[in-house]
CSV table of C-alpha atoms in Angstrom, one decimal:
chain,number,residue,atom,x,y,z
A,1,UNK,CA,-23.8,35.4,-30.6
A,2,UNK,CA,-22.1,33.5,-33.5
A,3,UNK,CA,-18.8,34.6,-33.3
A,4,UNK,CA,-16.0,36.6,-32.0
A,5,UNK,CA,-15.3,40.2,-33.3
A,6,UNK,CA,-12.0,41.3,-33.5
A,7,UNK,CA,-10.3,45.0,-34.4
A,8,UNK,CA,-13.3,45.6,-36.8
A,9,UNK,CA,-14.5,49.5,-36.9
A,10,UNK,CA,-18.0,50.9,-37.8
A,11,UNK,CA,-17.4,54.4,-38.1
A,12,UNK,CA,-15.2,56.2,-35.2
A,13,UNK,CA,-16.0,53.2,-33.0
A,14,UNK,CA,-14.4,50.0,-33.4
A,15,UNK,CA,-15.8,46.5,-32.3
A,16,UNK,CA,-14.7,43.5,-30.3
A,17,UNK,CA,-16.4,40.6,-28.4
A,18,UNK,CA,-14.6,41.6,-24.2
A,19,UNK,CA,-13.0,44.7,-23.9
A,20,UNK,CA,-10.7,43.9,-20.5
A,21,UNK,CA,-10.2,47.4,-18.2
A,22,UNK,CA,-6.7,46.8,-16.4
A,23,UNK,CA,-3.7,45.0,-17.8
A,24,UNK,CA,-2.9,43.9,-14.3
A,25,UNK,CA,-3.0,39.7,-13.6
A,26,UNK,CA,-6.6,39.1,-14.0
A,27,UNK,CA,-6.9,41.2,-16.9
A,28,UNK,CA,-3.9,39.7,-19.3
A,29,UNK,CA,-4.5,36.3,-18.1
A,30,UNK,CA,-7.8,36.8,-19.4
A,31,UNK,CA,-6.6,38.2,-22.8
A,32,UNK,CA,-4.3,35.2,-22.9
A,33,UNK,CA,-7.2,32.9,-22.3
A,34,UNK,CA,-9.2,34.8,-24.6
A,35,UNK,CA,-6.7,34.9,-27.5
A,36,UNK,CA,-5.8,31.3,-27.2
A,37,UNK,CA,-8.8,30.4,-28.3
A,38,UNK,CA,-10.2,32.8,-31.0
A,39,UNK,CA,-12.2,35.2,-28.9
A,40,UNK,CA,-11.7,39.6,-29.8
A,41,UNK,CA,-10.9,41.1,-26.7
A,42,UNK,CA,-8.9,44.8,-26.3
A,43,UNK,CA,-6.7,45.4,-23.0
A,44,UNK,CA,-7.4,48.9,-21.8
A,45,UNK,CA,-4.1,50.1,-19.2
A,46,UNK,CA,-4.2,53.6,-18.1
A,47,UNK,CA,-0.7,53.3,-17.3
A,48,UNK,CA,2.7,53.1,-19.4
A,49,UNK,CA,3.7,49.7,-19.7
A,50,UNK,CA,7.1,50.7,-18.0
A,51,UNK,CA,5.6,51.3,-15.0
A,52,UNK,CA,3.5,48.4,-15.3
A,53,UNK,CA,6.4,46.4,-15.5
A,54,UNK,CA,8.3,47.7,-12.6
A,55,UNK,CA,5.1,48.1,-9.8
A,56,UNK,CA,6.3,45.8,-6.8
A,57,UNK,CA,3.3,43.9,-5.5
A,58,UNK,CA,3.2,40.2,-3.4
A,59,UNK,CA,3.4,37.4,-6.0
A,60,UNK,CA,2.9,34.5,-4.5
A,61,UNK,CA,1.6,32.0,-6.6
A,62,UNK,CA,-0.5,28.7,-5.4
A,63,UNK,CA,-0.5,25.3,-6.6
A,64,UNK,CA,-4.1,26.4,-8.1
A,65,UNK,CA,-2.3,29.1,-9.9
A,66,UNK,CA,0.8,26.9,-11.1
A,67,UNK,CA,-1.8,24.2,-12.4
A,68,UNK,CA,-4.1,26.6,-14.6
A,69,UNK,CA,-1.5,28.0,-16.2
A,70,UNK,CA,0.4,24.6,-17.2
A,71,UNK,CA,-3.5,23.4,-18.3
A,72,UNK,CA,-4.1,26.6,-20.3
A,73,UNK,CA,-0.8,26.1,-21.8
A,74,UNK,CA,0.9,29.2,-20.2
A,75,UNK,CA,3.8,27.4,-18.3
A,76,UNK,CA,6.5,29.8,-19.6
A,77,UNK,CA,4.4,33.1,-17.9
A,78,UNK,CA,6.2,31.5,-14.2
A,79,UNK,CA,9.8,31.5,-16.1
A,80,UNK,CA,12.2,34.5,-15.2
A,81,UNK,CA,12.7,35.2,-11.1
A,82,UNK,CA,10.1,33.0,-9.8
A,83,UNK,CA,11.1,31.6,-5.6
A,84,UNK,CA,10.3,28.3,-4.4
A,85,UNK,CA,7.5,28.8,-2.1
A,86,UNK,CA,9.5,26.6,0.5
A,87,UNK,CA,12.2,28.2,1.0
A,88,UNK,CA,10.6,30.5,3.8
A,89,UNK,CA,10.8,29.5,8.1
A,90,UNK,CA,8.2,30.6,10.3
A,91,UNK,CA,9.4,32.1,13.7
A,92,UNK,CA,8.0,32.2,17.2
A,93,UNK,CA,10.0,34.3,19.9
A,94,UNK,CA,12.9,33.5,17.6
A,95,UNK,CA,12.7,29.7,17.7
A,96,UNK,CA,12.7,28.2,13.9
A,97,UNK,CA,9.3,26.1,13.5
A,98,UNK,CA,9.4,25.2,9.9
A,99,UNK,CA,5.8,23.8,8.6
A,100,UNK,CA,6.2,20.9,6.1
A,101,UNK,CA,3.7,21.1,3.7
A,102,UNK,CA,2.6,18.4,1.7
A,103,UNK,CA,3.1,17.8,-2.3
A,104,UNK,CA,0.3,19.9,-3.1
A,105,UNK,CA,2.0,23.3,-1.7
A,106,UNK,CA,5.7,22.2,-3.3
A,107,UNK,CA,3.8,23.6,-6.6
A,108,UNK,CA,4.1,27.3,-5.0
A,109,UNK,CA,5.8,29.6,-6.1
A,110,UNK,CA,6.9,33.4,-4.9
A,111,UNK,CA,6.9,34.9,-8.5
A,112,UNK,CA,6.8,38.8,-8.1
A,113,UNK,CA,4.0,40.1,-9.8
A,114,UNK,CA,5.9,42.5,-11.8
A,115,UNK,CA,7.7,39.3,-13.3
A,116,UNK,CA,4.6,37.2,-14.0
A,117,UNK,CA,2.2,40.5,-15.1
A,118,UNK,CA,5.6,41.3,-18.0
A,119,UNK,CA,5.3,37.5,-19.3
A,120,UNK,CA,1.7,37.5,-20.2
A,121,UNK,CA,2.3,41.2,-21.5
A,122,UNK,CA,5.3,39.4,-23.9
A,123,UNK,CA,2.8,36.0,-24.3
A,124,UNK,CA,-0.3,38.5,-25.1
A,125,UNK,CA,1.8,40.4,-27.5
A,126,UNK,CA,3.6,37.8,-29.5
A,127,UNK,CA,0.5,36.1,-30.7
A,128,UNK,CA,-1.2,39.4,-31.4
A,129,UNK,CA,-3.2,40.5,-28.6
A,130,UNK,CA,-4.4,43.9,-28.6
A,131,UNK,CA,-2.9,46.0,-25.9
A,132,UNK,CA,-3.1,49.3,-25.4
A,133,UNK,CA,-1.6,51.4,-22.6
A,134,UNK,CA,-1.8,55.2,-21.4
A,135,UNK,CA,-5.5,54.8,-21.8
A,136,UNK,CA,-7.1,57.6,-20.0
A,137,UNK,CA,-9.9,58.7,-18.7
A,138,UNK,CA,-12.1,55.4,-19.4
A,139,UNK,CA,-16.1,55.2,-19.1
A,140,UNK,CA,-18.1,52.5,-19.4
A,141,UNK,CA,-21.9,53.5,-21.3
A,142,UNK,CA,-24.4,51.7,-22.0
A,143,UNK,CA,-23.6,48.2,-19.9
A,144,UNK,CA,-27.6,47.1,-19.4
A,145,UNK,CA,-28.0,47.7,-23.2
A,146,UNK,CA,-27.1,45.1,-25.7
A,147,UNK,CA,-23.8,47.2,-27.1
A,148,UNK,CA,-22.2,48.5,-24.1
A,149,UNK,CA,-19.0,51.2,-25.4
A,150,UNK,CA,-15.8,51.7,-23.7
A,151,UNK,CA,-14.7,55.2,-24.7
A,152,UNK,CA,-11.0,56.4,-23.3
A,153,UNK,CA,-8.4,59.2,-24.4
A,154,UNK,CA,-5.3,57.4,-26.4
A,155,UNK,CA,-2.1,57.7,-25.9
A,156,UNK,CA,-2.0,60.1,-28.3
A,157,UNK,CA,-4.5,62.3,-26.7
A,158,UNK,CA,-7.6,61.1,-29.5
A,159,UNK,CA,-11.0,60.0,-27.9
A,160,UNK,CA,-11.7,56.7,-29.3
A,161,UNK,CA,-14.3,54.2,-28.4
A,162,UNK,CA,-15.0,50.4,-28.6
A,163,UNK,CA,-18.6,48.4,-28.4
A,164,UNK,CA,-18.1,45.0,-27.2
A,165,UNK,CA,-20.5,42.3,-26.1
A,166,UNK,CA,-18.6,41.9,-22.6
A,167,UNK,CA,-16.6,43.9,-20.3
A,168,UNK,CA,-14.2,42.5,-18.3
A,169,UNK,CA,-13.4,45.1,-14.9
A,170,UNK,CA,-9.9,43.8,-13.8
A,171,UNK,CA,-8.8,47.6,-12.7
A,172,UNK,CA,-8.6,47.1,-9.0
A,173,UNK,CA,-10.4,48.1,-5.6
A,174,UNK,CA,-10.2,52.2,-7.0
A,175,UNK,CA,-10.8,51.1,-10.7
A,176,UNK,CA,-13.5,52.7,-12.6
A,177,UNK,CA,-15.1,49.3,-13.5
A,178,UNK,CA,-16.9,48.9,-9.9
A,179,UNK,CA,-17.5,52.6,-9.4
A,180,UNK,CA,-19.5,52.2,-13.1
A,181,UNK,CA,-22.7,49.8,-11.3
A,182,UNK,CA,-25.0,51.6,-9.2
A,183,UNK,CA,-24.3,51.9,-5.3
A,184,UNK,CA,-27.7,50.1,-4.8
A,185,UNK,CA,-27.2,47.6,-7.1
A,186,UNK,CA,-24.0,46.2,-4.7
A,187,UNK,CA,-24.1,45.0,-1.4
A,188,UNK,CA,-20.6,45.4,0.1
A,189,UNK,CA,-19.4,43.1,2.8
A,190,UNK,CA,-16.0,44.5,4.9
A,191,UNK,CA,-14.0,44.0,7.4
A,192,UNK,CA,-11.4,46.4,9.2
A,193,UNK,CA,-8.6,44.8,11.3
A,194,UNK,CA,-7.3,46.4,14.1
A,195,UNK,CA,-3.7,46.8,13.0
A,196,UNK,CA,-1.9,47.9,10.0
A,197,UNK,CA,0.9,46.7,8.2
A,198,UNK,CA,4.4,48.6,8.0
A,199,UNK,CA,5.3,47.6,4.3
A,200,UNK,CA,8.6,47.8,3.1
A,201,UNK,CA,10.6,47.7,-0.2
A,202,UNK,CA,13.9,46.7,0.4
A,203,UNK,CA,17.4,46.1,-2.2
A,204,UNK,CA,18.6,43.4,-0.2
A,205,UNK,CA,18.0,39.4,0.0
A,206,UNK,CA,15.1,37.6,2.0
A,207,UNK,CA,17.5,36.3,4.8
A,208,UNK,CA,15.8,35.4,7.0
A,209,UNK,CA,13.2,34.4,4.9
A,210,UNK,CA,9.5,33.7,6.0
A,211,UNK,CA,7.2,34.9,8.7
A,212,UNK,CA,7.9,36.1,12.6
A,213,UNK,CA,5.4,35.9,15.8
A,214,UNK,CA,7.0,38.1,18.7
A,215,UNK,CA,5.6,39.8,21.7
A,216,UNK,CA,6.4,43.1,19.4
A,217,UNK,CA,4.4,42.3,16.9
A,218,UNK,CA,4.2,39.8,13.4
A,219,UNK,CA,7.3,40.4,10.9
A,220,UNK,CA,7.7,39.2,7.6
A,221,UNK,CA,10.7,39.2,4.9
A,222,UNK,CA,9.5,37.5,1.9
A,223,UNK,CA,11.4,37.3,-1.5
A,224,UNK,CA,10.7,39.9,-4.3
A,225,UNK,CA,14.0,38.6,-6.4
A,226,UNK,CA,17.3,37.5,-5.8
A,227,UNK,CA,18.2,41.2,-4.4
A,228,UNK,CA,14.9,42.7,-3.1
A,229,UNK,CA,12.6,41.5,-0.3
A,230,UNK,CA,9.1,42.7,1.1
A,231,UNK,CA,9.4,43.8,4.7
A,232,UNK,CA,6.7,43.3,6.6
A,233,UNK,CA,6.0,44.8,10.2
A,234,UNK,CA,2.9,44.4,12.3
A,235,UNK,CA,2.2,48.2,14.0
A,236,UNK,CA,-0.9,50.1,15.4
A,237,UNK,CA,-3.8,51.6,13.4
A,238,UNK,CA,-2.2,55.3,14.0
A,239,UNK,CA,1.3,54.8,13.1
A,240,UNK,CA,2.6,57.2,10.4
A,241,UNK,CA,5.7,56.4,8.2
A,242,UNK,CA,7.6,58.7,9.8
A,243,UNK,CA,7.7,56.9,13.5
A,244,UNK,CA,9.5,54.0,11.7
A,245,UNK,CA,13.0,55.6,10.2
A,246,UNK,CA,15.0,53.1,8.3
A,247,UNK,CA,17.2,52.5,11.5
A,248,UNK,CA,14.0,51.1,13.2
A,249,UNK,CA,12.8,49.2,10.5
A,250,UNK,CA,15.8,46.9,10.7
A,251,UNK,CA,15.9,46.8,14.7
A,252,UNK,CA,12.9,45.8,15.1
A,253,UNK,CA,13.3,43.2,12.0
A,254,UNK,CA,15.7,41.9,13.9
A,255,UNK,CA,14.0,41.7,17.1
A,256,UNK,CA,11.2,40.2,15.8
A,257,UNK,CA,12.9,37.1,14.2
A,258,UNK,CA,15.4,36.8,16.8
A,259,UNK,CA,18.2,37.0,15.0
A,260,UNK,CA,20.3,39.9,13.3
A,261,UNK,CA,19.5,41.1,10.0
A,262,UNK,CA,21.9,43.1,7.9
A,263,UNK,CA,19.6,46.4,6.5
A,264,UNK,CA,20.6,48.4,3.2
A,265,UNK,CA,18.9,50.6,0.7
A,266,UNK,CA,15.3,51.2,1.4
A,267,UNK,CA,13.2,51.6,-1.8
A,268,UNK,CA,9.4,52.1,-0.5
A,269,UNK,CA,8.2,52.8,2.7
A,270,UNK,CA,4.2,52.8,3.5
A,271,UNK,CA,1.4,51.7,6.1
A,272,UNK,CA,-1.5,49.4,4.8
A,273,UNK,CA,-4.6,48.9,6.7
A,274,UNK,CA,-5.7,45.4,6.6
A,275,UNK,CA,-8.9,44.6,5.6
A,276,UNK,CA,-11.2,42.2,4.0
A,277,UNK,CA,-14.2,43.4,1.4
A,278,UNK,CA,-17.0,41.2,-0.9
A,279,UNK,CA,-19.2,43.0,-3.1
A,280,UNK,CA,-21.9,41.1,-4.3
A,281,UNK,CA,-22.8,40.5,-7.5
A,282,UNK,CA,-20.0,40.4,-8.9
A,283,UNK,CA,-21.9,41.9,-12.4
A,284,UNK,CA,-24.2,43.9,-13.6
A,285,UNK,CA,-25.8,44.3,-17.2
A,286,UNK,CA,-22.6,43.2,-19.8
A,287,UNK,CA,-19.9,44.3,-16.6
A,288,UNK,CA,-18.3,41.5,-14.8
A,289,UNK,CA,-15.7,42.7,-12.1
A,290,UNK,CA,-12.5,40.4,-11.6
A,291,UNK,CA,-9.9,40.3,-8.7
A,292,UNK,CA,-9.4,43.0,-6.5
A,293,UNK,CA,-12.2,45.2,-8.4
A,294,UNK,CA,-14.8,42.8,-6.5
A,295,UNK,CA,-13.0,41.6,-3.5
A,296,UNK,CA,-9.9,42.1,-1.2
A,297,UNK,CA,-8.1,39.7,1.2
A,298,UNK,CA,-6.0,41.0,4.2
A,299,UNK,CA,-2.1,40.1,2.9
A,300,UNK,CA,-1.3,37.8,5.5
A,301,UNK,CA,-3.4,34.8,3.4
A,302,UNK,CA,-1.5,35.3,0.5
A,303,UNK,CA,-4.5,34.7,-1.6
A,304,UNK,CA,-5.4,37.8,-3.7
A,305,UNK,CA,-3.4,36.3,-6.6
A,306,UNK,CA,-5.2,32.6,-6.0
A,307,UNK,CA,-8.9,34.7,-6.0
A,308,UNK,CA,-7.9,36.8,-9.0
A,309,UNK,CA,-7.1,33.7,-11.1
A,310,UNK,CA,-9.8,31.9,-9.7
A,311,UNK,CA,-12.2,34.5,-10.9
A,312,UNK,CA,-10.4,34.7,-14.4
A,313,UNK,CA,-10.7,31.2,-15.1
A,314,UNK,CA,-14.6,30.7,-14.4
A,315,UNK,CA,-15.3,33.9,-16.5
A,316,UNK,CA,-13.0,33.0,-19.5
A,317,UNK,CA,-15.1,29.6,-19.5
A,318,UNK,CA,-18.0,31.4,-19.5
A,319,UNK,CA,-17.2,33.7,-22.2
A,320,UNK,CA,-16.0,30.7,-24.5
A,321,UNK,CA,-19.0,28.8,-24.0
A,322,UNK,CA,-20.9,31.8,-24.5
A,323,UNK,CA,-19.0,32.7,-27.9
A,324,UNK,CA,-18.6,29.3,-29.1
A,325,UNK,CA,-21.9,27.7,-28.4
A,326,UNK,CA,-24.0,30.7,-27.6
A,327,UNK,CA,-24.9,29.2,-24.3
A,328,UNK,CA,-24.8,31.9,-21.5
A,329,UNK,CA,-25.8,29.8,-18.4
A,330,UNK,CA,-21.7,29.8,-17.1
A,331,UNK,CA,-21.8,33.6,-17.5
A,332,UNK,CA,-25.3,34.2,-15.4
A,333,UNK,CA,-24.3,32.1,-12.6
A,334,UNK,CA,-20.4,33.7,-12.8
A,335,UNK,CA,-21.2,35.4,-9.4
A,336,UNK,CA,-22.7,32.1,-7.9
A,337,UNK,CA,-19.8,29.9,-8.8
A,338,UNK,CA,-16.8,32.6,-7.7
A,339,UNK,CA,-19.0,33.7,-4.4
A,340,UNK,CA,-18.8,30.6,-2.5
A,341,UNK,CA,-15.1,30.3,-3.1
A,342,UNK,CA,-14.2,33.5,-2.4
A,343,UNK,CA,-16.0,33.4,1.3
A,344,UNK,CA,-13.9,30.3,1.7
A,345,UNK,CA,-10.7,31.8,1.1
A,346,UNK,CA,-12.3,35.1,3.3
A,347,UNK,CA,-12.8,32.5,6.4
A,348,UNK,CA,-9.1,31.1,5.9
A,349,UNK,CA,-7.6,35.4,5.7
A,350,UNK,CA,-9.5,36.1,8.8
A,351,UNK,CA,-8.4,32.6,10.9
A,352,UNK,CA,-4.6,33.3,9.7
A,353,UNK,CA,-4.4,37.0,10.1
A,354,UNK,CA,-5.9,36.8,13.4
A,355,UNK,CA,-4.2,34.0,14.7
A,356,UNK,CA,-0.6,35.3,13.4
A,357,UNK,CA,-1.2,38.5,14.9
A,358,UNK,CA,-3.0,37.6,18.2
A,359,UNK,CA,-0.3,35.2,19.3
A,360,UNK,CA,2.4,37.7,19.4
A,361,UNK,CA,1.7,41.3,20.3
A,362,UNK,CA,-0.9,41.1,23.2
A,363,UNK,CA,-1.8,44.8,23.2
A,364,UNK,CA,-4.2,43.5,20.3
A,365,UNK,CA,-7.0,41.3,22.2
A,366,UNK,CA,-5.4,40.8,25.6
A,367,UNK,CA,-3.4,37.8,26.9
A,368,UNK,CA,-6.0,35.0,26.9
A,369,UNK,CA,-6.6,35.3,22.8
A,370,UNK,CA,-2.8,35.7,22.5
A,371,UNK,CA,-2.8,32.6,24.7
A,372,UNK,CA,-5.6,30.8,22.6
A,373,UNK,CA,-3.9,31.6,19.1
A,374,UNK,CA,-0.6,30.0,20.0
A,375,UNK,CA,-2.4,27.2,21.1
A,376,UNK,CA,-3.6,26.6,17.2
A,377,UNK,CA,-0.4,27.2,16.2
A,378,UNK,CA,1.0,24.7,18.2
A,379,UNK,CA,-1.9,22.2,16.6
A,380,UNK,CA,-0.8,23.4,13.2
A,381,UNK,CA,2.5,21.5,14.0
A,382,UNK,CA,1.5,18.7,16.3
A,383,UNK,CA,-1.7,17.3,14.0
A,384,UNK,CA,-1.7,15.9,11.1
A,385,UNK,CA,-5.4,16.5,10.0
A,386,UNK,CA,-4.6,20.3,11.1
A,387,UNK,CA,-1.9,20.6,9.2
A,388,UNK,CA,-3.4,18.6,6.3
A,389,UNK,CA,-6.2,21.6,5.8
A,390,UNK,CA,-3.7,24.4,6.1
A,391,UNK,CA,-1.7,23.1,3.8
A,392,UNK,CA,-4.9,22.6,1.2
A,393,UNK,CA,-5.8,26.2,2.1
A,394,UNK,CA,-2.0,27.5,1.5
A,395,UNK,CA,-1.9,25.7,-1.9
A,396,UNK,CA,-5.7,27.0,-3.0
A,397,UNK,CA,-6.8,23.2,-3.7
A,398,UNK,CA,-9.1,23.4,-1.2
């Protein structure tokens, strides 16, 4: 490959070096990454970039994150409602145990998603990327030949189509970028917790803010902006929305961090299993997948931002290199660089979601693991070297 194509058409189909399925963090980081340095890519969304905009997810960003973005030259994408990660407590049986982290983790930041995914939209558009939203009904043909096409239903209704060298699948766990490679060409590694999470939207402040260990269960109330917060409330595999009315949500909130919280306007209301899932390779033919399309991490971690970026990073080098110097070695070994990494931050999800929630609710594993997992809590605080790789771990410089 000699160079980059960009926005050039033969015929009804168009051409461009990556075409990039999902204009979620991994996929306009990428275009930024992309466009910053001369390489054609296209950004296909199948939603409207309203709703893009608005769609509450966690946002916490790690000193990794902070640091590739001020090294890509991307700072101002963190401007606008970003939280100082610091700011949160951490609770057990009501008692304030604040961690102090070192200066690697004072980099964090809780930036909801919605805010950092609507500066690289503005970033992406201002110095030209191509972004296209409404784009339905993708497919991806032809991604073992040498011009894989991306054909999709515009906005307008009109079937169009792209050839590309690359494609970049950063659509999500139920995007159509995984569900494109064979079943037998994956191998899928999961995990299924034995609780669920009671997740809630709320439009009030994070006070308090941080995380709660109780013999009811884990709570959480982390920062979503200056008025909204993410409720978090450990319950059992069969609860149902409907056994938690609002008035119970903030009760038990309450109870949990032992101390009373004042509720108000719920906005969203739903359970999420916890979980943990690899697929491996994370490519196939010209289709590399990117964030959660190749992996999830249980909540609790706080790392499915860290992962996403991670993976964005190695595969924009790759691409580069590959463009610029027609050297593909970075982008055949993309699964065997992310892989490694990604276990890592797998073995630190499982410790800390098991640990949080075995030391509270003892229905989970019984009395001596609820026993055990305070005992490593209690070394998080009273060790140094403990606390030292936690803290790596939390800030995703490990």
């Amino acid at each position: 490959m000699t160079g980059a194509r960009i926005g050039t058409r033969t015929g009804t189909t168009e051409n461009t070096t990556v075409v990039i399925v999902g204009a979620g963090v991994a996929g306009l980081t990428l275009g930024n990454f992309l466009l910053r340095n001369g390489i054609g890519c296209v950004v296909l969304e199948k939603h409207s970039r309203a709703y893009v905009e608005q769609r509450q997810r966690a946002g916490t960003i790690d000193a990794f994150g902070v640091r590739m973005f001020r090294a890509w030259g991307l700072e101002e994408v963190l401007e606008g409602d970003p939280i100082p990660h610091s700011e949160g407590g951490f609770y057990i049986d009501g008692e304030a145990m604040p961690i102090e982290m070192d200066d690697d983790h004072d980099e964090s930041l809780y930036c909801p998603q919605q805010v950092l995914v609507r500066n690289l939209t503005d970033r992406f558009l201002r110095d030209g990327g191509d972004l296209r939203h409404e784009a339905a009904d993708v497919s991806l043909e032809d991604i073992t030949g040498e011009r894989p096409v991306v054909r999709y239903q515009g906005a307008d209704g009109s079937a169009r189509a792209i050839a590309c060298d690359l494609i970049a699948g950063c659509d999500g766990f139920h995007g159509v970028s995984r569900r494109t490679i064979p079943a037998s060409a994956l191998t899928e590694y999961s995990h299924e917790y034995g609780y669920n999470w009671l997740s809630v939207l709320a439009a009030v402040p994070a006070n308090p803010s941080g995380m709660a260990i109780h013999s009811l269960g884990l709570a959480g109330m982390i920062p979503r902006g200056p008025h909204a917060s993410r409720v978090y409330l450990q319950c059992r595999v069969d609860d149902t929305v409907e056994q938690w009315p609002d008035e119970r949500v903030w009760s038990e909130l309450g109870a949990r961090f032992g101390t009373p919280v004042t509720g108000g306007e719920i906005v969203d209301k739903r359970i999420v299993p916890l979980r943990g899932v690899v697929f491996d390779p994370m490519s196939y033919g010209s289709l590399y997948l990117l964030g959660d399309a190749a992996h999830i991490v249980p909540p609790m971690s706080a790392k499915g931002i860290h992962l996403a970026l991670h993976d964005t990073e190695v595969f924009a080098r790759a691409v580069i290199r590959h463009v610029q110097e027609g050297d593909s070695g970075l982008l055949d070994s993309y699964s065997e660089t992310c892989l490694p990494h990604i276990w890592n931050y797998q073995a630190f999800a499982t410790w800390i979601t098991d640990t949080m929630h075995n030391a509270g609710f003892t229905g989970y594993e019984g009395e001596f693991r609820k026993q055990v997992a305070r005992a490593e809590l209690r070394r998080q605080f009273a060790s140094d070297a403990a606390n030292k790789l936690f803290s790596e771990l939390a800030a995703g410089t490990n």
